[in-house]
mmCIF file of C-alpha atoms in Angstrom:
data_model
loop_
_atom_site.group_PDB
_atom_site.id
_atom_site.type_symbol
_atom_site.label_atom_id
_atom_site.label_comp_id
_atom_site.label_asym_id
_atom_site.label_seq_id
_atom_site.Cartn_x
_atom_site.Cartn_y
_atom_site.Cartn_z
ATOM 1 C CA MET A 1 -4.991 -48.650 -63.079
ATOM 2 C CA SER A 2 -1.655 -49.443 -64.745
ATOM 3 C CA LYS A 3 0.600 -52.263 -63.590
ATOM 4 C CA LYS A 4 3.680 -50.428 -65.309
ATOM 5 C CA HIS A 5 3.032 -47.000 -63.796
ATOM 6 C CA PRO A 6 1.360 -47.495 -60.436
ATOM 7 C CA ILE A 7 -0.329 -44.699 -58.451
ATOM 8 C CA ILE A 8 -0.742 -44.556 -54.504
ATOM 9 C CA SER A 9 -3.474 -42.235 -53.356
ATOM 10 C CA VAL A 10 -3.813 -40.919 -49.836
ATOM 11 C CA THR A 11 -6.916 -39.088 -48.912
ATOM 12 C CA GLY A 12 -7.646 -37.346 -45.609
ATOM 13 C CA SER A 13 -9.279 -33.976 -44.504
ATOM 14 C CA SER A 14 -7.200 -31.157 -43.216
ATOM 15 C CA GLY A 15 -5.566 -32.034 -39.753
ATOM 16 C CA ALA A 16 -6.175 -35.842 -40.260
ATOM 17 C CA GLY A 17 -2.495 -36.700 -40.143
ATOM 18 C CA THR A 18 -1.939 -37.163 -43.877
ATOM 19 C CA THR A 19 1.494 -35.306 -43.283
ATOM 20 C CA THR A 20 2.503 -38.076 -40.916
ATOM 21 C CA VAL A 21 1.483 -40.625 -43.345
ATOM 22 C CA LYS A 22 3.391 -39.036 -46.137
ATOM 23 C CA ASN A 23 6.586 -39.114 -43.875
ATOM 24 C CA THR A 24 6.001 -42.793 -43.408
ATOM 25 C CA PHE A 25 5.613 -43.396 -47.166
ATOM 26 C CA ASP A 26 8.878 -41.223 -47.734
ATOM 27 C CA GLN A 27 10.642 -43.537 -45.336
ATOM 28 C CA ILE A 28 9.637 -46.549 -47.038
ATOM 29 C CA PHE A 29 10.641 -45.216 -50.693
ATOM 30 C CA ARG A 30 14.073 -44.344 -49.369
ATOM 31 C CA ARG A 31 14.778 -47.465 -47.553
ATOM 32 C CA GLU A 32 13.485 -49.524 -50.580
ATOM 33 C CA GLY A 33 15.171 -47.406 -53.273
ATOM 34 C CA ILE A 34 12.055 -46.216 -54.731
ATOM 35 C CA THR A 35 11.765 -43.202 -56.889
ATOM 36 C CA ALA A 36 8.273 -41.538 -56.334
ATOM 37 C CA VAL A 37 7.074 -38.526 -57.934
ATOM 38 C CA SER A 38 4.644 -36.701 -55.392
ATOM 39 C CA ILE A 39 1.751 -34.492 -56.063
ATOM 40 C CA GLU A 40 -0.256 -32.424 -53.455
ATOM 41 C CA GLY A 41 -4.106 -31.800 -53.253
ATOM 42 C CA ASP A 42 -3.423 -28.213 -52.821
ATOM 43 C CA ALA A 43 -1.984 -27.923 -56.307
ATOM 44 C CA PHE A 44 -5.314 -28.686 -57.830
ATOM 45 C CA HIS A 45 -7.360 -26.017 -56.016
ATOM 46 C CA ARG A 46 -9.229 -23.998 -58.485
ATOM 47 C CA PHE A 47 -8.630 -20.564 -56.937
ATOM 48 C CA ASN A 48 -5.675 -18.891 -55.174
ATOM 49 C CA ARG A 49 -6.057 -17.354 -51.824
ATOM 50 C CA ALA A 50 -7.468 -13.975 -53.048
ATOM 51 C CA GLU A 51 -9.695 -15.472 -55.568
ATOM 52 C CA MET A 52 -10.971 -18.019 -53.102
ATOM 53 C CA LYS A 53 -12.001 -15.186 -50.816
ATOM 54 C CA ALA A 54 -13.721 -13.403 -53.558
ATOM 55 C CA GLU A 55 -15.517 -16.673 -54.587
ATOM 56 C CA LEU A 56 -16.628 -17.133 -50.847
ATOM 57 C CA ASP A 57 -17.938 -13.683 -50.767
ATOM 58 C CA ARG A 58 -19.830 -14.157 -53.985
ATOM 59 C CA ARG A 59 -21.391 -17.359 -53.283
ATOM 60 C CA SER A 60 -22.322 -16.375 -49.864
ATOM 61 C CA ALA A 61 -24.218 -13.171 -51.197
ATOM 62 C CA ASP A 62 -26.042 -15.645 -53.644
ATOM 63 C CA GLY A 63 -27.141 -17.885 -50.674
ATOM 64 C CA GLN A 64 -24.627 -20.483 -50.897
ATOM 65 C CA PRO A 65 -22.931 -20.372 -47.618
ATOM 66 C CA SER A 66 -21.493 -23.942 -47.513
ATOM 67 C CA PHE A 67 -18.841 -23.502 -50.277
ATOM 68 C CA SER A 68 -15.132 -24.437 -49.154
ATOM 69 C CA HIS A 69 -12.014 -26.135 -50.179
ATOM 70 C CA PHE A 70 -13.703 -29.396 -49.476
ATOM 71 C CA SER A 71 -16.258 -28.774 -52.379
ATOM 72 C CA TYR A 72 -15.926 -30.332 -55.743
ATOM 73 C CA GLU A 73 -16.372 -26.983 -57.241
ATOM 74 C CA ALA A 74 -13.321 -25.544 -55.745
ATOM 75 C CA ASN A 75 -11.050 -27.943 -57.141
ATOM 76 C CA GLU A 76 -9.649 -28.868 -60.619
ATOM 77 C CA LEU A 77 -10.721 -32.607 -60.218
ATOM 78 C CA GLU A 78 -10.982 -33.005 -63.972
ATOM 79 C CA GLU A 79 -7.230 -31.981 -64.196
ATOM 80 C CA LEU A 80 -6.293 -34.370 -61.309
ATOM 81 C CA GLU A 81 -8.004 -37.198 -63.057
ATOM 82 C CA ARG A 82 -6.031 -36.207 -66.287
ATOM 83 C CA VAL A 83 -2.826 -36.387 -64.425
ATOM 84 C CA PHE A 84 -3.687 -40.020 -62.891
ATOM 85 C CA ARG A 85 -4.717 -41.183 -66.267
ATOM 86 C CA ASP A 86 -1.801 -39.954 -68.205
ATOM 87 C CA TYR A 87 0.604 -41.077 -65.585
ATOM 88 C CA GLY A 88 -0.929 -44.590 -65.464
ATOM 89 C CA ALA A 89 -0.677 -44.754 -69.406
ATOM 90 C CA THR A 90 2.804 -43.136 -70.014
ATOM 91 C CA GLY A 91 4.450 -42.549 -66.593
ATOM 92 C CA THR A 92 4.464 -38.742 -67.315
ATOM 93 C CA GLY A 93 2.361 -35.917 -65.959
ATOM 94 C CA ARG A 94 2.603 -32.330 -64.567
ATOM 95 C CA THR A 95 2.104 -30.642 -61.279
ATOM 96 C CA ARG A 96 2.454 -27.247 -59.351
ATOM 97 C CA HIS A 97 2.731 -25.965 -55.812
ATOM 98 C CA TYR A 98 0.420 -23.954 -53.817
ATOM 99 C CA VAL A 99 2.601 -21.620 -51.606
ATOM 100 C CA HIS A 100 1.144 -21.431 -47.928
ATOM 101 C CA ASP A 101 3.680 -19.119 -46.250
ATOM 102 C CA GLU A 102 6.731 -16.999 -46.381
ATOM 103 C CA LEU A 103 9.065 -19.843 -45.952
ATOM 104 C CA GLU A 104 7.576 -21.724 -48.956
ATOM 105 C CA ALA A 105 7.618 -18.303 -50.831
ATOM 106 C CA ALA A 106 11.270 -18.017 -50.348
ATOM 107 C CA ARG A 107 11.764 -21.556 -51.809
ATOM 108 C CA TYR A 108 9.511 -21.123 -54.854
ATOM 109 C CA GLY A 109 9.805 -17.607 -55.590
ATOM 110 C CA VAL A 110 6.026 -16.987 -55.525
ATOM 111 C CA PRO A 111 4.020 -14.957 -52.955
ATOM 112 C CA PRO A 112 2.037 -16.761 -50.206
ATOM 113 C CA GLY A 113 -1.328 -17.782 -51.310
ATOM 114 C CA ASN A 114 -0.485 -18.363 -55.052
ATOM 115 C CA PHE A 115 0.631 -21.164 -57.168
ATOM 116 C CA THR A 116 3.764 -21.684 -58.893
ATOM 117 C CA ASP A 117 3.607 -22.642 -62.764
ATOM 118 C CA TRP A 118 2.736 -25.998 -63.913
ATOM 119 C CA ALA A 119 5.796 -28.144 -64.385
ATOM 120 C CA PRO A 120 6.341 -31.618 -65.950
ATOM 121 C CA PHE A 121 7.386 -34.603 -63.737
ATOM 122 C CA GLU A 122 10.905 -35.869 -63.688
ATOM 123 C CA ASP A 123 11.525 -38.878 -65.752
ATOM 124 C CA GLY A 124 12.299 -42.185 -64.396
ATOM 125 C CA SER A 125 9.994 -42.614 -61.467
ATOM 126 C CA ASP A 126 8.672 -45.897 -60.335
ATOM 127 C CA LEU A 127 5.393 -44.703 -58.947
ATOM 128 C CA LEU A 128 2.918 -41.501 -58.503
ATOM 129 C CA PHE A 129 2.250 -40.612 -54.801
ATOM 130 C CA TYR A 130 -0.881 -38.199 -54.137
ATOM 131 C CA GLU A 131 -1.744 -36.878 -50.821
ATOM 132 C CA GLY A 132 -4.692 -34.429 -50.521
ATOM 133 C CA LEU A 133 -8.502 -34.061 -49.871
ATOM 134 C CA HIS A 134 -9.841 -35.649 -53.143
ATOM 135 C CA GLY A 135 -7.993 -38.639 -53.996
ATOM 136 C CA CYS A 136 -10.891 -41.090 -54.172
ATOM 137 C CA VAL A 137 -13.611 -38.859 -55.597
ATOM 138 C CA VAL A 138 -16.574 -40.444 -57.550
ATOM 139 C CA ASN A 139 -19.015 -38.201 -58.936
ATOM 140 C CA ASP A 140 -20.830 -37.376 -62.303
ATOM 141 C CA THR A 141 -17.592 -36.098 -63.960
ATOM 142 C CA VAL A 142 -14.655 -37.913 -62.545
ATOM 143 C CA ASN A 143 -13.677 -41.320 -61.159
ATOM 144 C CA LEU A 144 -10.281 -41.168 -59.471
ATOM 145 C CA PRO A 145 -10.205 -44.480 -57.584
ATOM 146 C CA ARG A 146 -10.368 -46.339 -60.940
ATOM 147 C CA HIS A 147 -6.851 -45.067 -61.658
ATOM 148 C CA ALA A 148 -5.043 -45.570 -58.319
ATOM 149 C CA ASP A 149 -3.598 -49.078 -57.483
ATOM 150 C CA LEU A 150 -3.341 -48.397 -53.756
ATOM 151 C CA LYS A 151 -5.859 -46.135 -51.977
ATOM 152 C CA ILE A 152 -5.320 -45.062 -48.271
ATOM 153 C CA GLY A 153 -7.721 -42.924 -46.135
ATOM 154 C CA VAL A 154 -6.728 -41.127 -43.007
ATOM 155 C CA VAL A 155 -9.208 -39.774 -40.881
ATOM 156 C CA PRO A 156 -9.716 -38.973 -37.014
ATOM 157 C CA VAL A 157 -13.159 -39.218 -35.420
ATOM 158 C CA ILE A 158 -15.046 -35.870 -35.978
ATOM 159 C CA ASN A 159 -14.449 -34.349 -32.636
ATOM 160 C CA LEU A 160 -10.692 -35.039 -32.688
ATOM 161 C CA GLU A 161 -10.564 -33.439 -36.144
ATOM 162 C CA TRP A 162 -12.223 -30.227 -34.891
ATOM 163 C CA THR A 163 -9.905 -30.193 -31.986
ATOM 164 C CA GLN A 164 -6.950 -30.432 -34.228
ATOM 165 C CA LYS A 165 -8.294 -27.833 -36.562
ATOM 166 C CA ILE A 166 -9.181 -25.304 -33.832
ATOM 167 C CA HIS A 167 -5.739 -25.578 -32.275
ATOM 168 C CA ARG A 168 -3.718 -25.438 -35.592
ATOM 169 C CA ASP A 169 -5.695 -22.448 -37.073
ATOM 170 C CA ARG A 170 -5.428 -20.534 -33.677
ATOM 171 C CA ALA A 171 -1.525 -21.341 -33.492
ATOM 172 C CA SER A 172 -0.339 -21.087 -37.046
ATOM 173 C CA ARG A 173 -2.887 -18.596 -38.633
ATOM 174 C CA GLY A 174 -3.979 -16.427 -35.718
ATOM 175 C CA TYR A 175 -7.706 -17.129 -36.011
ATOM 176 C CA THR A 176 -10.104 -16.918 -33.146
ATOM 177 C CA THR A 177 -12.137 -20.030 -31.878
ATOM 178 C CA GLU A 178 -15.177 -18.274 -33.241
ATOM 179 C CA ALA A 179 -13.753 -17.882 -36.818
ATOM 180 C CA VAL A 180 -12.666 -21.388 -36.885
ATOM 181 C CA THR A 181 -16.076 -22.687 -35.742
ATOM 182 C CA ASP A 182 -17.620 -20.595 -38.499
ATOM 183 C CA THR A 183 -15.323 -22.367 -41.070
ATOM 184 C CA ILE A 184 -16.042 -25.779 -39.591
ATOM 185 C CA LEU A 185 -19.627 -25.050 -39.920
ATOM 186 C CA ARG A 186 -19.348 -23.809 -43.368
ATOM 187 C CA ARG A 187 -17.607 -27.126 -44.437
ATOM 188 C CA MET A 188 -19.835 -29.515 -42.956
ATOM 189 C CA HIS A 189 -22.105 -29.853 -46.145
ATOM 190 C CA ALA A 190 -19.144 -30.536 -48.487
ATOM 191 C CA TYR A 191 -17.671 -32.630 -45.733
ATOM 192 C CA VAL A 192 -20.458 -34.983 -45.672
ATOM 193 C CA HIS A 193 -21.024 -35.032 -49.234
ATOM 194 C CA CYS A 194 -17.639 -34.686 -50.752
ATOM 195 C CA ILE A 195 -15.129 -36.059 -48.258
ATOM 196 C CA CYS A 196 -16.824 -38.989 -46.271
ATOM 197 C CA PRO A 197 -17.956 -40.915 -49.318
ATOM 198 C CA GLN A 198 -14.459 -41.191 -50.496
ATOM 199 C CA PHE A 199 -13.483 -43.599 -47.430
ATOM 200 C CA THR A 200 -15.730 -46.298 -48.984
ATOM 201 C CA GLU A 201 -13.452 -46.329 -51.968
ATOM 202 C CA THR A 202 -10.138 -46.720 -50.001
ATOM 203 C CA ASP A 203 -8.312 -50.114 -49.756
ATOM 204 C CA ILE A 204 -7.104 -49.334 -46.175
ATOM 205 C CA ASN A 205 -8.398 -46.741 -43.787
ATOM 206 C CA PHE A 206 -6.484 -45.491 -40.799
ATOM 207 C CA GLN A 207 -8.907 -43.763 -38.093
ATOM 208 C CA ARG A 208 -7.433 -42.160 -34.977
ATOM 209 C CA VAL A 209 -9.796 -42.383 -31.825
ATOM 210 C CA PRO A 210 -9.019 -40.588 -28.736
ATOM 211 C CA VAL A 211 -9.467 -42.364 -25.469
ATOM 212 C CA VAL A 212 -9.764 -39.051 -23.458
ATOM 213 C CA ASP A 213 -12.767 -36.687 -23.308
ATOM 214 C CA THR A 214 -13.242 -34.732 -26.736
ATOM 215 C CA SER A 215 -17.037 -34.254 -26.045
ATOM 216 C CA ASN A 216 -16.630 -30.449 -26.565
ATOM 217 C CA PRO A 217 -13.881 -29.753 -28.826
ATOM 218 C CA PHE A 218 -14.443 -26.131 -28.772
ATOM 219 C CA ILE A 219 -12.957 -25.681 -25.349
ATOM 220 C CA ALA A 220 -10.265 -28.275 -25.348
ATOM 221 C CA ARG A 221 -6.963 -26.941 -24.126
ATOM 222 C CA TRP A 222 -4.868 -29.514 -25.999
ATOM 223 C CA ILE A 223 -5.039 -32.187 -28.680
ATOM 224 C CA PRO A 224 -4.869 -35.823 -27.370
ATOM 225 C CA THR A 225 -1.489 -37.285 -27.743
ATOM 226 C CA ALA A 226 -0.563 -40.614 -29.517
ATOM 227 C CA ASP A 227 -0.497 -42.248 -26.070
ATOM 228 C CA GLU A 228 -4.034 -41.112 -25.370
ATOM 229 C CA SER A 229 -5.368 -42.538 -28.735
ATOM 230 C CA LEU A 230 -6.092 -45.827 -30.470
ATOM 231 C CA VAL A 231 -6.047 -46.253 -34.311
ATOM 232 C CA VAL A 232 -8.404 -48.437 -36.064
ATOM 233 C CA ILE A 233 -7.199 -49.883 -39.209
ATOM 234 C CA ARG A 234 -9.866 -51.292 -41.744
ATOM 235 C CA PHE A 235 -9.001 -53.244 -44.983
ATOM 236 C CA LYS A 236 -11.546 -53.301 -47.656
ATOM 237 C CA SER A 237 -10.320 -56.664 -48.619
ATOM 238 C CA PRO A 238 -8.815 -58.738 -45.749
ATOM 239 C CA ARG A 239 -7.775 -61.624 -48.181
ATOM 240 C CA GLY A 240 -3.887 -61.963 -47.952
ATOM 241 C CA ILE A 241 -3.603 -59.945 -44.921
ATOM 242 C CA ASP A 242 -1.792 -61.794 -42.035
ATOM 243 C CA PHE A 243 -3.553 -60.507 -39.173
ATOM 244 C CA PRO A 244 -1.952 -63.054 -36.648
ATOM 245 C CA TYR A 245 1.488 -61.720 -37.679
ATOM 246 C CA LEU A 246 0.241 -57.972 -37.289
ATOM 247 C CA THR A 247 -1.260 -58.350 -33.827
ATOM 248 C CA ALA A 248 1.905 -60.415 -32.655
ATOM 249 C CA MET A 249 4.424 -57.618 -33.991
ATOM 250 C CA ILE A 250 2.216 -54.685 -32.805
ATOM 251 C CA HIS A 251 1.981 -54.918 -28.892
ATOM 252 C CA GLY A 252 -1.344 -54.118 -27.467
ATOM 253 C CA SER A 253 -3.143 -54.587 -30.856
ATOM 254 C CA TRP A 254 -6.120 -56.749 -31.470
ATOM 255 C CA MET A 255 -8.761 -57.651 -34.066
ATOM 256 C CA SER A 256 -12.207 -55.750 -33.567
ATOM 257 C CA ARG A 257 -13.678 -57.264 -36.843
ATOM 258 C CA ALA A 258 -12.815 -59.727 -39.477
ATOM 259 C CA ASN A 259 -11.425 -56.969 -41.369
ATOM 260 C CA SER A 260 -10.206 -54.508 -38.733
ATOM 261 C CA ILE A 261 -7.518 -54.366 -36.226
ATOM 262 C CA VAL A 262 -6.990 -51.718 -33.431
ATOM 263 C CA ILE A 263 -3.485 -50.564 -32.271
ATOM 264 C CA PRO A 264 -2.239 -48.070 -29.763
ATOM 265 C CA GLY A 265 -1.819 -44.531 -31.210
ATOM 266 C CA ASN A 266 1.837 -44.586 -30.658
ATOM 267 C CA LYS A 267 2.382 -47.683 -32.925
ATOM 268 C CA LEU A 268 0.916 -46.148 -36.147
ATOM 269 C CA ASP A 269 4.155 -45.652 -37.816
ATOM 270 C CA LEU A 270 5.407 -49.329 -36.988
ATOM 271 C CA ALA A 271 1.788 -50.536 -38.285
ATOM 272 C CA MET A 272 2.173 -48.544 -41.451
ATOM 273 C CA GLN A 273 5.562 -49.860 -42.116
ATOM 274 C CA LEU A 274 4.555 -53.510 -41.572
ATOM 275 C CA ILE A 275 1.372 -53.202 -43.645
ATOM 276 C CA LEU A 276 2.474 -50.844 -46.506
ATOM 277 C CA THR A 277 5.919 -51.924 -47.183
ATOM 278 C CA PRO A 278 5.095 -55.318 -48.869
ATOM 279 C CA LEU A 279 2.075 -53.705 -50.809
ATOM 280 C CA ILE A 280 4.483 -51.217 -52.469
ATOM 281 C CA GLU A 281 7.266 -53.664 -53.040
ATOM 282 C CA ARG A 282 4.717 -55.625 -55.004
ATOM 283 C CA LEU A 283 3.364 -52.700 -57.057
ATOM 284 C CA VAL A 284 6.919 -51.818 -58.060
ATOM 285 C CA ALA A 285 8.073 -55.337 -58.709
ATOM 286 C CA ASP A 286 4.801 -55.959 -60.853
ATOM 287 C CA ALA A 287 5.636 -52.539 -62.613
ATOM 288 C CA LYS A 288 9.211 -53.579 -63.404
ATOM 289 C CA ARG A 289 7.958 -56.945 -64.888
ATOM 290 C CA ALA A 290 5.442 -55.303 -66.855
#
C-alpha cells in the first residue's frame, strides 16, 4: 500500500453488479473532484477471444475441462500486480482495453474479441481504481491485496448469480440455456478455488440476496429486482464504522452481526455513498498530505 498513490480494488464475479458499483464510485469521484485512473480486469486476460477458444479446446482434449476466465492461468496476474506495485510507488502504470462488441470496436478501432495496445496512464491522477475478477488474488506467485488500500467485494448468492448469467448470455450473446449451463459447470472449479477465497481478503463485501424463490435458476423467467432483494454488507474490521448512523439513514436496515448490516436492495447506491465517500476522502486527503 502507498499513502501517496492509493489503490481501490473492486472484485466480483461476472454479473455480480460490479458495473453498478463502478457507476457509484464514478459519482463519488465526480462529486468530490477526484481524478481516478480506471483499469478493467478484462484488460489482463491472457488470451483474446480466438486464442481463448483454442486454449479451451486444447485443455479439454488434454483432460482439463474446468479451464475458464476465472482460472489464474487465463490471466496476466503478474502484470496486474506489477501495475499495482508501480502505481503505488510512482503513480504511473499502463493498461489496455478488451473490446467486447461492435460498439466498443468503433470506439477503439479494434475488432471485437481483441485487445487494444498497452498505453500509459494519464498523469495527475489521485488514485487507481480496479474493477474485475481478480483484484484480491493471493497465490504462490502474486499477492494483490497487499498493494490495495481499499478492497471491495461484490457478489450475489450463487443461485442469483447463475440466474443473472443465464439471462445475460441468452439476451446479449444469443446462447442457449444448455450452453450457459455448460459454461457454469466448467467454471465451478475455478470459482471455488480462485474467486471465492478473494472475499476473505476484502475490507467490505456487498452480497445481494433475493427474497423470492430462485431454487431452480435454470428455469427462472426473470431476474429478481432490487425490490425483491436484500443486500448484506460485511465489514472486515468494524472499528470506526458508525452503525447507528447507517441504520438510521438507511430505512429498513438492521444489524445482523457485530460487523454486518442488512439493507433493502433498492438502497444499495445510498448505502455505498454513505459508507464509501468518507473512506475515499480519507485516502485522497492522506495522499495529498504525504
